[in-house]
CSV table of C-alpha atoms in Angstrom, one decimal:
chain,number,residue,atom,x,y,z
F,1,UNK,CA,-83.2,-13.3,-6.6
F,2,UNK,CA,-79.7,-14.2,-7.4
F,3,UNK,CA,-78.6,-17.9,-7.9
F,4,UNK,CA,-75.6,-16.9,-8.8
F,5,UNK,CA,-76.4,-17.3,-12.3
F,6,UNK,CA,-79.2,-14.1,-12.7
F,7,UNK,CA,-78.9,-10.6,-12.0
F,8,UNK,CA,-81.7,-10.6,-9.1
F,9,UNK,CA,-81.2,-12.3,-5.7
F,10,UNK,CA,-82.1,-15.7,-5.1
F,11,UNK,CA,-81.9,-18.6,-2.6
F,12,UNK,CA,-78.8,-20.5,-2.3
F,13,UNK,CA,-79.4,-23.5,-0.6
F,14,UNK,CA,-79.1,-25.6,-3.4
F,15,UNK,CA,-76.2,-23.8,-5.5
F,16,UNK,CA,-72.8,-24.9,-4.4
F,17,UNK,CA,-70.6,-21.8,-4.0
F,18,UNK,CA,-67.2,-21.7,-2.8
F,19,UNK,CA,-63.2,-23.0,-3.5
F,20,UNK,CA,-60.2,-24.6,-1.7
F,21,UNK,CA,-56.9,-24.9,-3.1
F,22,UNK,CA,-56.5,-26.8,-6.2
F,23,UNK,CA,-55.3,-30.2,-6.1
F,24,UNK,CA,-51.5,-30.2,-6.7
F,25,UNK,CA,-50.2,-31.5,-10.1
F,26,UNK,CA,-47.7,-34.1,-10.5
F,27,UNK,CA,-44.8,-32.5,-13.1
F,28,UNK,CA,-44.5,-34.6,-16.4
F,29,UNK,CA,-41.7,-36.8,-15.5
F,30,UNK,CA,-44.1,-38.3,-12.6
F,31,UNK,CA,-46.4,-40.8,-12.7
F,32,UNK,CA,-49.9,-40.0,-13.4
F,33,UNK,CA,-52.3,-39.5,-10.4
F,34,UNK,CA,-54.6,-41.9,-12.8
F,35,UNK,CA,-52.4,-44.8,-13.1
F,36,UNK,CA,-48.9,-45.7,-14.5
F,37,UNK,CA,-48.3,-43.5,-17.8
F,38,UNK,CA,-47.0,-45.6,-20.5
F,39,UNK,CA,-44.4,-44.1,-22.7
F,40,UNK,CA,-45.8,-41.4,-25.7
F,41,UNK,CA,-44.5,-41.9,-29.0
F,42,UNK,CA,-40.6,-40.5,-29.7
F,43,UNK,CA,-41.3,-36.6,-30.3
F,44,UNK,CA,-39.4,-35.4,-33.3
F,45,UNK,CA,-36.5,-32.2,-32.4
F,46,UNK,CA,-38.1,-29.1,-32.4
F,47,UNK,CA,-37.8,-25.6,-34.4
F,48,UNK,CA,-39.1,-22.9,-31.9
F,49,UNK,CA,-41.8,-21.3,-34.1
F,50,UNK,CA,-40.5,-17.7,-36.0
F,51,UNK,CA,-75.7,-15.8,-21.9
F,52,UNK,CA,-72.6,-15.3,-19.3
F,53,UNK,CA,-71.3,-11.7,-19.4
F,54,UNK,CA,-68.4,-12.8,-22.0
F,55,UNK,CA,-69.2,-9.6,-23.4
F,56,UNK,CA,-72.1,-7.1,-25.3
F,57,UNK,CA,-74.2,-9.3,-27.6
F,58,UNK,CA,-71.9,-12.0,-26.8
F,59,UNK,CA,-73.6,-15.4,-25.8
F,60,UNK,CA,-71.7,-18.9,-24.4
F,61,UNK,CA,-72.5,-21.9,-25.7
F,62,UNK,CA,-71.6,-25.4,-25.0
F,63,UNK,CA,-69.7,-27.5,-27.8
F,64,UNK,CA,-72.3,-29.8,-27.0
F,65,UNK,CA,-70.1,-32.7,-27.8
F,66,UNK,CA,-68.3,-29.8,-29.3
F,67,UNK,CA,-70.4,-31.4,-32.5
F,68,UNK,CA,-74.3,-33.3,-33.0
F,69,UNK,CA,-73.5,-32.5,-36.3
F,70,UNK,CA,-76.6,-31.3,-37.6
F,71,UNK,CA,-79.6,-29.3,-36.1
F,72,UNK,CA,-79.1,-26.5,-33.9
F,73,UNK,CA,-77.7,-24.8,-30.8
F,74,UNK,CA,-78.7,-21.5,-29.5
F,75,UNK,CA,-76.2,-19.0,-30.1
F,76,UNK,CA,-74.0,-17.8,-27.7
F,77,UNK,CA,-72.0,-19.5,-25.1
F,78,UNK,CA,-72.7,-22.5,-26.3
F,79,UNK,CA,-71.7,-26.2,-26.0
F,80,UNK,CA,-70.0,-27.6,-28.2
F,81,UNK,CA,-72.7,-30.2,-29.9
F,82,UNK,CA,-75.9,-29.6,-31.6
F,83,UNK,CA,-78.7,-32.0,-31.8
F,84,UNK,CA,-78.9,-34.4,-34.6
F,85,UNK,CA,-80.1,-37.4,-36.2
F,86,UNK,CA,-77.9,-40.1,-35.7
F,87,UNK,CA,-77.3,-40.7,-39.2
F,88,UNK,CA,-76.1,-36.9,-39.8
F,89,UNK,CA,-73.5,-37.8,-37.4
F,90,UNK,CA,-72.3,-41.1,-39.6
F,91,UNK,CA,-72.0,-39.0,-42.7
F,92,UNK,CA,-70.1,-36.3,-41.3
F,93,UNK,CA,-67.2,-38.7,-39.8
F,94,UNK,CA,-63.6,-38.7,-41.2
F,95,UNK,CA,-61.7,-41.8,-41.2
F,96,UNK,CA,-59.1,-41.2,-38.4
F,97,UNK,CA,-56.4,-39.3,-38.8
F,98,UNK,CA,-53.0,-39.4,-36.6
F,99,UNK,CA,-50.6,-36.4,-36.6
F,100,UNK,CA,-48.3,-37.0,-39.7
F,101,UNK,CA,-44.8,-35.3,-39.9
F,102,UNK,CA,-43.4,-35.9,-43.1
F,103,UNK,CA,-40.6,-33.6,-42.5
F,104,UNK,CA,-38.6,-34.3,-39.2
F,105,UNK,CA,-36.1,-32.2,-39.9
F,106,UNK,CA,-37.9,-28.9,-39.5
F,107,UNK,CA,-41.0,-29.5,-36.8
F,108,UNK,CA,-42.7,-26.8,-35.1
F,109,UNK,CA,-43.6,-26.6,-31.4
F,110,UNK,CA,-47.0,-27.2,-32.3
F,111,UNK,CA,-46.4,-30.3,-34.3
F,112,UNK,CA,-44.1,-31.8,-31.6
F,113,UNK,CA,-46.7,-31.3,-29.0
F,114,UNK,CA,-49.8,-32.5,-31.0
F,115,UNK,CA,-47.8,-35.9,-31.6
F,116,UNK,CA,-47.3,-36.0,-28.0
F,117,UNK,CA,-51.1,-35.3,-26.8
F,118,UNK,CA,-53.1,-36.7,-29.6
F,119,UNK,CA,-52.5,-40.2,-28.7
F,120,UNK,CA,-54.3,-39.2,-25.3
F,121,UNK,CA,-57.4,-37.8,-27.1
F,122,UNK,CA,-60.2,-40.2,-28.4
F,123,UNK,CA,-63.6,-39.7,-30.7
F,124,UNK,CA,-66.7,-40.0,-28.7
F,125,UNK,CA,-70.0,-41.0,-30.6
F,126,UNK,CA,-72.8,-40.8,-28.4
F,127,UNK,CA,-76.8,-42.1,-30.0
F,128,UNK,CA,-79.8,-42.7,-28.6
F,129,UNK,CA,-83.1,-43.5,-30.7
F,130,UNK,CA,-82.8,-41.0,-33.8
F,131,UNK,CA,-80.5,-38.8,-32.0
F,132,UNK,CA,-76.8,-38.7,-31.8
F,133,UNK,CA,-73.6,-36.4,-31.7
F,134,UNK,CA,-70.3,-36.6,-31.8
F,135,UNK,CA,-67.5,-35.3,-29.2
F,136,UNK,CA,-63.8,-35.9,-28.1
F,137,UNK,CA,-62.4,-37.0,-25.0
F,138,UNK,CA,-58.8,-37.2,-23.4
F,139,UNK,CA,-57.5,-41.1,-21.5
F,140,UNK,CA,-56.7,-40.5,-18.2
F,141,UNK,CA,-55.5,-43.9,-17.2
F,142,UNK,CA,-54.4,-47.5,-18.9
F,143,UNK,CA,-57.5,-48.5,-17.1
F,144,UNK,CA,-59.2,-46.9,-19.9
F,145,UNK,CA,-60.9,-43.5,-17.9
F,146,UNK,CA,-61.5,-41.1,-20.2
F,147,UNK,CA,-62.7,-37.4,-19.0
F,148,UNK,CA,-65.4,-35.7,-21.5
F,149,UNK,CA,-68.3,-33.3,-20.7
F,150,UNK,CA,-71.8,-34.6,-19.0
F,151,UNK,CA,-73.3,-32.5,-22.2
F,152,UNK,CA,-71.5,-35.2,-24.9
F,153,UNK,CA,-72.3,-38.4,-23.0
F,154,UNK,CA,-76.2,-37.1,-22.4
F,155,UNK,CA,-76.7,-35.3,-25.5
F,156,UNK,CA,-77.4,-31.9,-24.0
F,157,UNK,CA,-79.1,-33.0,-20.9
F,158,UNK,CA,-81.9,-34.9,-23.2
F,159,UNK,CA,-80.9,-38.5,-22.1
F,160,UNK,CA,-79.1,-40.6,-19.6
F,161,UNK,CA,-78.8,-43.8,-20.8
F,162,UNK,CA,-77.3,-43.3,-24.6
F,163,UNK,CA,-75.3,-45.9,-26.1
F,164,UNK,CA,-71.6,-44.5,-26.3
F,165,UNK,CA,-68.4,-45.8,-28.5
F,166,UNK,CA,-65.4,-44.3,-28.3
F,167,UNK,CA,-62.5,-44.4,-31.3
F,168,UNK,CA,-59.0,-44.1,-30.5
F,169,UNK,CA,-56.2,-42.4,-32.2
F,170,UNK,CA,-55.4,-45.9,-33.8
F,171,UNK,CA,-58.6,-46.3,-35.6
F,172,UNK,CA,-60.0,-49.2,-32.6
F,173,UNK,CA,-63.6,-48.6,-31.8
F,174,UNK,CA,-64.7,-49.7,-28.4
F,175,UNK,CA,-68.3,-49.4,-26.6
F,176,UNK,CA,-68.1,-47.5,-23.4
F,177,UNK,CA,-69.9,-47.3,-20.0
F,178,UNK,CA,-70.7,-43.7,-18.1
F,179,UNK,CA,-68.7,-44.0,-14.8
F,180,UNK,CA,-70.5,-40.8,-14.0
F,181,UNK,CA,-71.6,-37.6,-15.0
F,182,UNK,CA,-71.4,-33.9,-13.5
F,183,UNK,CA,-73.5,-31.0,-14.5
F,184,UNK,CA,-72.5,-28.4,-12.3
F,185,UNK,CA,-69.1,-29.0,-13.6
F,186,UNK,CA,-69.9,-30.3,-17.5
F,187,UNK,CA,-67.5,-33.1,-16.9
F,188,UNK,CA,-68.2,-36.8,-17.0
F,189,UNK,CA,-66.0,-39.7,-16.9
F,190,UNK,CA,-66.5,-43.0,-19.3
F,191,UNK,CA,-64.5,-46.0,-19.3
F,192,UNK,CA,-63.9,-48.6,-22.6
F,193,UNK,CA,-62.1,-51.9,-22.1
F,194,UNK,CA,-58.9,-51.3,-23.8
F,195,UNK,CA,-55.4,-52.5,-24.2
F,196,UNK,CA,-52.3,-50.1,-25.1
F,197,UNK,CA,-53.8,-47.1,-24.1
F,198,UNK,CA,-51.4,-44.1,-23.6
F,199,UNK,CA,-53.0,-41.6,-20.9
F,200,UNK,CA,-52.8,-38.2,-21.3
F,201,UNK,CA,-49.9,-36.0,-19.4
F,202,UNK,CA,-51.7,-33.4,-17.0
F,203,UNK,CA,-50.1,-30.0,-16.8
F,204,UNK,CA,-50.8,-27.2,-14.1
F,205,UNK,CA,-53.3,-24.6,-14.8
F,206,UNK,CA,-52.6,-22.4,-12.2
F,207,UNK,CA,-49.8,-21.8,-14.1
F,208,UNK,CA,-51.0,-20.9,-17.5
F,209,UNK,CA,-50.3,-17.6,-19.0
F,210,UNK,CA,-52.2,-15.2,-21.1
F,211,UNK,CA,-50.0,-15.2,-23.7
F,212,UNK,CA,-49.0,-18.8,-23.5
F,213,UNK,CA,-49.3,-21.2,-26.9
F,214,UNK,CA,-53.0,-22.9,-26.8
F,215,UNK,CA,-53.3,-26.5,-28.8
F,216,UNK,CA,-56.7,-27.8,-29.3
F,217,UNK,CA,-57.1,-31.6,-30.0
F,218,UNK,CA,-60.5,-33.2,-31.4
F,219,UNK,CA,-63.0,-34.0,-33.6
F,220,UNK,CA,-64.9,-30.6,-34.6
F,221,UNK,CA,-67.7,-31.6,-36.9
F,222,UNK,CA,-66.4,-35.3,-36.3
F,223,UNK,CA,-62.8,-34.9,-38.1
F,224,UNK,CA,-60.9,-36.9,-35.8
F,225,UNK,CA,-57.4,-36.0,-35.0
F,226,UNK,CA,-57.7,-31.9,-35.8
F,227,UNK,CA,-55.1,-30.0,-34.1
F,228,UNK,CA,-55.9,-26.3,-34.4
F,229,UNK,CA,-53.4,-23.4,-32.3
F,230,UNK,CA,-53.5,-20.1,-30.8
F,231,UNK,CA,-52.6,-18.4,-27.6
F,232,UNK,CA,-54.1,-18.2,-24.3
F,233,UNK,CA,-56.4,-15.0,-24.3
F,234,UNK,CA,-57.5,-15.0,-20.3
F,235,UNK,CA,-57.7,-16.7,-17.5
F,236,UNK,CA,-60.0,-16.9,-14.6
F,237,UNK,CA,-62.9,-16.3,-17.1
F,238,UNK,CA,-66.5,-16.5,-15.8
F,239,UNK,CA,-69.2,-17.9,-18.0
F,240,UNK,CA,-72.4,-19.2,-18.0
F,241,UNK,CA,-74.2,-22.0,-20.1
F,242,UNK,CA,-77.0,-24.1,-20.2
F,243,UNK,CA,-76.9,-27.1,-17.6
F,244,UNK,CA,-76.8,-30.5,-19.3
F,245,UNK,CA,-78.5,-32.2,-16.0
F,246,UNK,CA,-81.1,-34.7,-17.4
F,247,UNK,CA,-84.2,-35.3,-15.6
F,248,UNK,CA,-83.2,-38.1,-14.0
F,249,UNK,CA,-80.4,-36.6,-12.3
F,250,UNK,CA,-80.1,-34.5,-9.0
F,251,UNK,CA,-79.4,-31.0,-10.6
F,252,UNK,CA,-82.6,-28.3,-11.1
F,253,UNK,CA,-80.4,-25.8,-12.1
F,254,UNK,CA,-81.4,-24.3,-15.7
F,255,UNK,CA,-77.9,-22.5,-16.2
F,256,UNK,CA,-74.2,-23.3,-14.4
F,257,UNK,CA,-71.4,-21.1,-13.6
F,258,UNK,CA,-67.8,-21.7,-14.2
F,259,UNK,CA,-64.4,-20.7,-14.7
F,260,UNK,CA,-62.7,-21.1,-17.7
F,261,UNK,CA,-59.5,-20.5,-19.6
F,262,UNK,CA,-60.2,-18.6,-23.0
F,263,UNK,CA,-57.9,-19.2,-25.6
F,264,UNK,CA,-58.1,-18.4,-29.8
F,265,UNK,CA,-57.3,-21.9,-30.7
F,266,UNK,CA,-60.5,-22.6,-33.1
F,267,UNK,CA,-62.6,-24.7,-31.3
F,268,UNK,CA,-65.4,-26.1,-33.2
F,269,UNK,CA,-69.0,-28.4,-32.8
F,270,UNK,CA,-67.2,-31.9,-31.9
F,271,UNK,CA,-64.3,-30.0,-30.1
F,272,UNK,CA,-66.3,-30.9,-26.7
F,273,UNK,CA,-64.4,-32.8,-24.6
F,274,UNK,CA,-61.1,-33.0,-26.3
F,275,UNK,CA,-58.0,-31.3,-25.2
F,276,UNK,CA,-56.2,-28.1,-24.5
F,277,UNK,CA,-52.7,-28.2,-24.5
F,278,UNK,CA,-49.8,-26.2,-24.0
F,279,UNK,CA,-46.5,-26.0,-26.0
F,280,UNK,CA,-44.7,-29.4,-23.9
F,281,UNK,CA,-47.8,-31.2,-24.9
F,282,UNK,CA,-49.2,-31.6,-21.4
F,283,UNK,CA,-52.9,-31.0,-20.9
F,284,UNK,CA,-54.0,-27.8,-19.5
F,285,UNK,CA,-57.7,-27.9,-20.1
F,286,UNK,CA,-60.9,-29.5,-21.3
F,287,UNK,CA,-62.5,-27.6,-24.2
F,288,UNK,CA,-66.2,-27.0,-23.5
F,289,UNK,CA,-67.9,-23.7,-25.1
F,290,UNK,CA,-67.6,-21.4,-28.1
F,291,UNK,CA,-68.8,-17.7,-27.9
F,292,UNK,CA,-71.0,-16.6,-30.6
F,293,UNK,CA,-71.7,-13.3,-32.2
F,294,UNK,CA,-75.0,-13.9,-32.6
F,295,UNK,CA,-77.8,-11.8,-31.1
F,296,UNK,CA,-80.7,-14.1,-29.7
F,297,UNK,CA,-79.8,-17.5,-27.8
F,298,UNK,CA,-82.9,-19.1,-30.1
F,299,UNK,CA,-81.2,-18.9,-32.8
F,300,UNK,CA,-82.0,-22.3,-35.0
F,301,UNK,CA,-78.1,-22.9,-36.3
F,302,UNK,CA,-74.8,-23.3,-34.0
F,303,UNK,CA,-72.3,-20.4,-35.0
F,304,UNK,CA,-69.0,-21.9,-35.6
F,305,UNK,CA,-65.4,-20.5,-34.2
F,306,UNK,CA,-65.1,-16.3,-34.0
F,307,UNK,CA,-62.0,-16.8,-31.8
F,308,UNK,CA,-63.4,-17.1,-28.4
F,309,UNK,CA,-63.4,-20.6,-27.4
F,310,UNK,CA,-63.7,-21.7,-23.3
F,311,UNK,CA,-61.6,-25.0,-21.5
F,312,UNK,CA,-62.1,-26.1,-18.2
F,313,UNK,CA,-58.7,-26.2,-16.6
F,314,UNK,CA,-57.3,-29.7,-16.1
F,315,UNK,CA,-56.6,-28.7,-12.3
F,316,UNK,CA,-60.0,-28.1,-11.8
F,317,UNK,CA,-60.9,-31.4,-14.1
F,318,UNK,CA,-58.9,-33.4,-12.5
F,319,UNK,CA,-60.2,-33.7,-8.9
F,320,UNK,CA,-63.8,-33.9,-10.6
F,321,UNK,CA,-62.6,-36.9,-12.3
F,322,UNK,CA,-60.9,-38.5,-9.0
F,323,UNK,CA,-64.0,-38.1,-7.6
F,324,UNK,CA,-66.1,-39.6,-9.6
F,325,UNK,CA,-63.9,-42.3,-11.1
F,326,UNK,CA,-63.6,-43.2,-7.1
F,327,UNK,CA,-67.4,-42.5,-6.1
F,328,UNK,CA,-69.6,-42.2,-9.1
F,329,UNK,CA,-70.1,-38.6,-8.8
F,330,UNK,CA,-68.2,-35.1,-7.8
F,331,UNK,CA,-69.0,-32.6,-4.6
F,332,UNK,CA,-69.2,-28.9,-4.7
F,333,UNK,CA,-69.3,-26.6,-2.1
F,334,UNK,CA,-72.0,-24.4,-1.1
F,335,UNK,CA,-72.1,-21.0,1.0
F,336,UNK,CA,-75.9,-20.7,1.7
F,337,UNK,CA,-76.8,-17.3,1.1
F,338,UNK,CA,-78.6,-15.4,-2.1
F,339,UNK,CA,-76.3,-12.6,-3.7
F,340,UNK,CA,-76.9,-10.0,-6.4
F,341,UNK,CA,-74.4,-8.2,-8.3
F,342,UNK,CA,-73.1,-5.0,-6.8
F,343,UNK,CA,-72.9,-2.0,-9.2
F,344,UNK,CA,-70.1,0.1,-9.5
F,345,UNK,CA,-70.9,3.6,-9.0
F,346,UNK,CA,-73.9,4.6,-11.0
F,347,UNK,CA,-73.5,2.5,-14.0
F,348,UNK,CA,-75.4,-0.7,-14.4
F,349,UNK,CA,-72.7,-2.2,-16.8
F,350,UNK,CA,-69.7,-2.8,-14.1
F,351,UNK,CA,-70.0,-4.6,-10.9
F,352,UNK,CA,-67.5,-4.5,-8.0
F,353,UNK,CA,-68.8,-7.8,-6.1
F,354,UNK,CA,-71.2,-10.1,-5.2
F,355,UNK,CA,-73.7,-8.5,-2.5
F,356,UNK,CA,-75.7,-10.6,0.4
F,357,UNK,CA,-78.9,-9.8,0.1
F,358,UNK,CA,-79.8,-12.9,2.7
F,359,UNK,CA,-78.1,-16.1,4.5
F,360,UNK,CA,-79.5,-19.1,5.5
F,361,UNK,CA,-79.3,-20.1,9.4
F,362,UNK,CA,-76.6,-22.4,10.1
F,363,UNK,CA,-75.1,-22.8,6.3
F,364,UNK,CA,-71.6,-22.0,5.9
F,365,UNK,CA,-72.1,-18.7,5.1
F,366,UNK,CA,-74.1,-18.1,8.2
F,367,UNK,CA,-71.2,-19.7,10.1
F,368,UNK,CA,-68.5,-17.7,9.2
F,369,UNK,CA,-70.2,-14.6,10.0
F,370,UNK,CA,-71.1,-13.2,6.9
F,371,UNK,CA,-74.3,-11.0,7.1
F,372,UNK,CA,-77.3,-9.2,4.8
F,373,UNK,CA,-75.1,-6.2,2.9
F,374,UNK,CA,-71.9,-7.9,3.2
F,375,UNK,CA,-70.2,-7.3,-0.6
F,376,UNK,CA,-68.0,-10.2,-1.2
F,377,UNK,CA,-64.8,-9.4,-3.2
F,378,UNK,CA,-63.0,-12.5,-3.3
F,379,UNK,CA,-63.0,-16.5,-2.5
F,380,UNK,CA,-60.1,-19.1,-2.0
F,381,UNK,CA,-57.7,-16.5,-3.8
F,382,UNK,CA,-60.6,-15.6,-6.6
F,383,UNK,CA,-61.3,-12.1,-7.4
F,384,UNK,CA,-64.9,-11.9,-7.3
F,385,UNK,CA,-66.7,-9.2,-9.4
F,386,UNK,CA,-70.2,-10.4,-9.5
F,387,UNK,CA,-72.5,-12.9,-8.1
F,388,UNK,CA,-72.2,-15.3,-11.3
F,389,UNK,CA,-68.2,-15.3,-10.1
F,390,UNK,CA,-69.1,-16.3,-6.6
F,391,UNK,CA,-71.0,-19.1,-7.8
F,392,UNK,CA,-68.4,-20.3,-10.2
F,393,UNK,CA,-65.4,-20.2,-7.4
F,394,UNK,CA,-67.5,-22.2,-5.4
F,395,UNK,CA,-68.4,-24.4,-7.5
F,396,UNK,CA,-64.5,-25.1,-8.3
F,397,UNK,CA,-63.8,-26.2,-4.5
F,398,UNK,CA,-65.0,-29.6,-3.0
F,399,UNK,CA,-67.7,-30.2,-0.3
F,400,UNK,CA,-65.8,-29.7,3.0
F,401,UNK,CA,-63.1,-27.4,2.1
F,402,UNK,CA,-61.9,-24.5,4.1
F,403,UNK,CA,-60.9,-21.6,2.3
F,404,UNK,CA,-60.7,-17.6,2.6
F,405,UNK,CA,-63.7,-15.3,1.9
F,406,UNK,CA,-63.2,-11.6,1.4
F,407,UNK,CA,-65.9,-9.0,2.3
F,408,UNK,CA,-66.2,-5.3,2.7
F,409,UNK,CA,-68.7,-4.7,5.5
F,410,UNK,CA,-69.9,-1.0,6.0
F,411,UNK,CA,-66.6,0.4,3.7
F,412,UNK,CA,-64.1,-2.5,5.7
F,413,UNK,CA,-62.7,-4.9,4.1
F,414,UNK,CA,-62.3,-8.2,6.0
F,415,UNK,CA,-61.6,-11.9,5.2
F,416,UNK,CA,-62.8,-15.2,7.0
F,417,UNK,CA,-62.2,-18.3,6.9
F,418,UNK,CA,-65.3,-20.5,5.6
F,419,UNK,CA,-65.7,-24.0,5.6
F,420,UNK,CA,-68.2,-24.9,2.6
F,421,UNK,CA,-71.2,-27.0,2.8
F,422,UNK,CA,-72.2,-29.7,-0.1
F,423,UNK,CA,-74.4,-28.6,-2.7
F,424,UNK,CA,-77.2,-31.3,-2.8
């Protein structure tokens, strides 16, 4: 059975599926939906510069805190933060390190936008007992917000309650609290008690290009302050990874579904949590998984970058953030039917949708009409290729949104309007 995350149908009851329009993002020159914006430092003139399907033998893994320095991560998709004693993670820090232009006469786009964003992006040290980790995080508000992944702040799903500090791109330590966590999403918001703190500008990514420059802002292996660049290599990508639910939260789910923006920007352990950016210095995503190379997801060391690294887009971060900054916790819709990838012709390799191979009585699914066989191609403007996609655009939309589903039913294609349940 297919819960959207295997290749066999499966009950959906409890797996949100669905997605509603992304919430709208102020442009740069407005306020931020987080709080006043206090002013960025001057930016120097610039000189334009002269175990999802990511693929065969190619496995996600979270950048689990992009960085536990130490032990291992299976290989793959894979979170950015590998287990570790907490003392590994002591050693392995680098005194802070702010973006230094010693040449203002001849500044890259690259440079210019890294001094503009890196104020916005802080160190997160997470411990608990012998265990600890390091990962970044981006300030959301002068409130002192700040938006990471649940899989930094609970050290890969293994605790709930671990003792957090947070260093900001002054050097100040502070200790921080866990507003709340989301493991369907791998976001979780944490809050220090700070003065002067500059919050990040959010960009719109619903309009990012493949092609576009790609900034990532961190601490990979807990070197605060690293600013690496590339391009944005896709959009709209689909990927699985381990869930970082612990066992005291409300999530069963062994694996989580989500849409990501892939970009080369080398993305490392201790990247988790920290920032994508584009070329005007505005945020455009929330770096959370590395693909690796390797060829069996128990393998004992974390691979580093191979040029496939996976963000979050802000849009998408965003209302997770509102929601739990204003509730304690985020919603996800949910369809209420079990799907299984639908082949494409006679090879097992390509799909061509998510099929209905049940649907629960009086879900939202059932509701809008959809029925056993149904092959859905598409969801709140998503294309949808398999049932792992279906899960993932569903995911992106709150409880309670109405949005368009696309079907083919007997060789027709249709649509529907579908007003999404909340996964529990």
């Amino acid at each position: 059975m297919y819960t959207e995350t295997s290749h066999n149908p499966v009950p959906h009851a409890d797996d949100p599926q669905g997605t509603a329009p992304l919430a709208s993002i102020p442009p740069a020159t407005s306020p931020s939906a987080f709080g006043a914006v206090s002013p960025a430092p001057p930016v120097p003139p610039v000189r334009p510069r002269d175990k999802k399907r990511v693929g065969p033998a190619v496995f996600v893994t979270c950048l689990v805190a992009a960085g536990l320095l130490g032990g291992g991560v299976a290989s793959g998709v894979f979170a950015l933060w590998p287990d570790a004693p907490a003392q590994a993670t002591t050693t392995a820090q680098a005194a802070i390190s702010p973006v230094i232009v010693n040449n203002t006469e001849s500044v890259n786009a690259a440079t210019a936008a890294a001094q503009k964003a890196s104020p916005s992006v802080v160190t997160i040290s997470v411990r608990s007992g012998s265990s600890g980790g390091t990962g970044s995080g981006i300030i959301l508000d002068t409130e002192g917000h700040i938006l990471t992944n649940t899989h930094v702040v609970t050290l890969d799903g293994a605790v709930a309650d671990a003792a957090v500090e947070v260093r900001t791109n002054d050097g100040q330590v502070y200790k921080a609290t866990i507003v709340g966590t989301d493991p369907l999403s791998d976001l979780a918001v944490i809050k220090i008690d700070a003065q002067g703190l500059i919050p990040a500008t959010l960009g719109d990514s619903s309009g990012v290009n493949v092609g576009d420059t790609a900034i990532a802002i961190g601490a990979p292996l807990g070197l605060s302050g690293t600013v690496t660049d590339g391009i944005v290599s896709a959009v709209n990508r689909t990927i699985e990874t381990e869930s970082s639910a612990t066992s005291q939260g409300s999530s069963t789910q062994d694996s989580i579904s989500i849409n990501v923006i892939q970009t080369d920007a080398a993305i490392n352990p201790g990247n988790s949590g920290g920032a994508l950016v584009n070329g005007q210095g505005e945020i455009i995503g929330v770096n959370v998984a590395i693909a690796s190379a390797g060829s069996s997801s128990s393998s004992s060391t974390q691979s580093g970058n191979i040029g496939v690294g996976f963000s979050i887009p802000i849009n998408q971060a965003k209302r997770v953030a509102e929601e739990i900054i204003s509730t304690g916790k985020a919603t996800h819709g949910q369809l209420g039917l079990s799907v299984q990838d639908k082949t494409s012709g006679s090879s097992s390799d390509f799909t061509a949708g998510a099929e209905v191979a049940s649907v629960t009585s009086g879900s939202a699914a059932d509701k809008a009409g959809l029925q056993a066989g149904d092959v859905v191609t598409g969801l709140a403007g998503r294309t949808v290729t398999d049932a792992s996609e279906l899960t993932a655009a569903a995911r992106e939309q709150a409880a309670g949104s109405t949005v368009k589903i696309a079907f083919q039913r007997d060789g027709q294609e249709q649509t529907a309007d579908i007003t999404l349940g909340a996964a529990s």
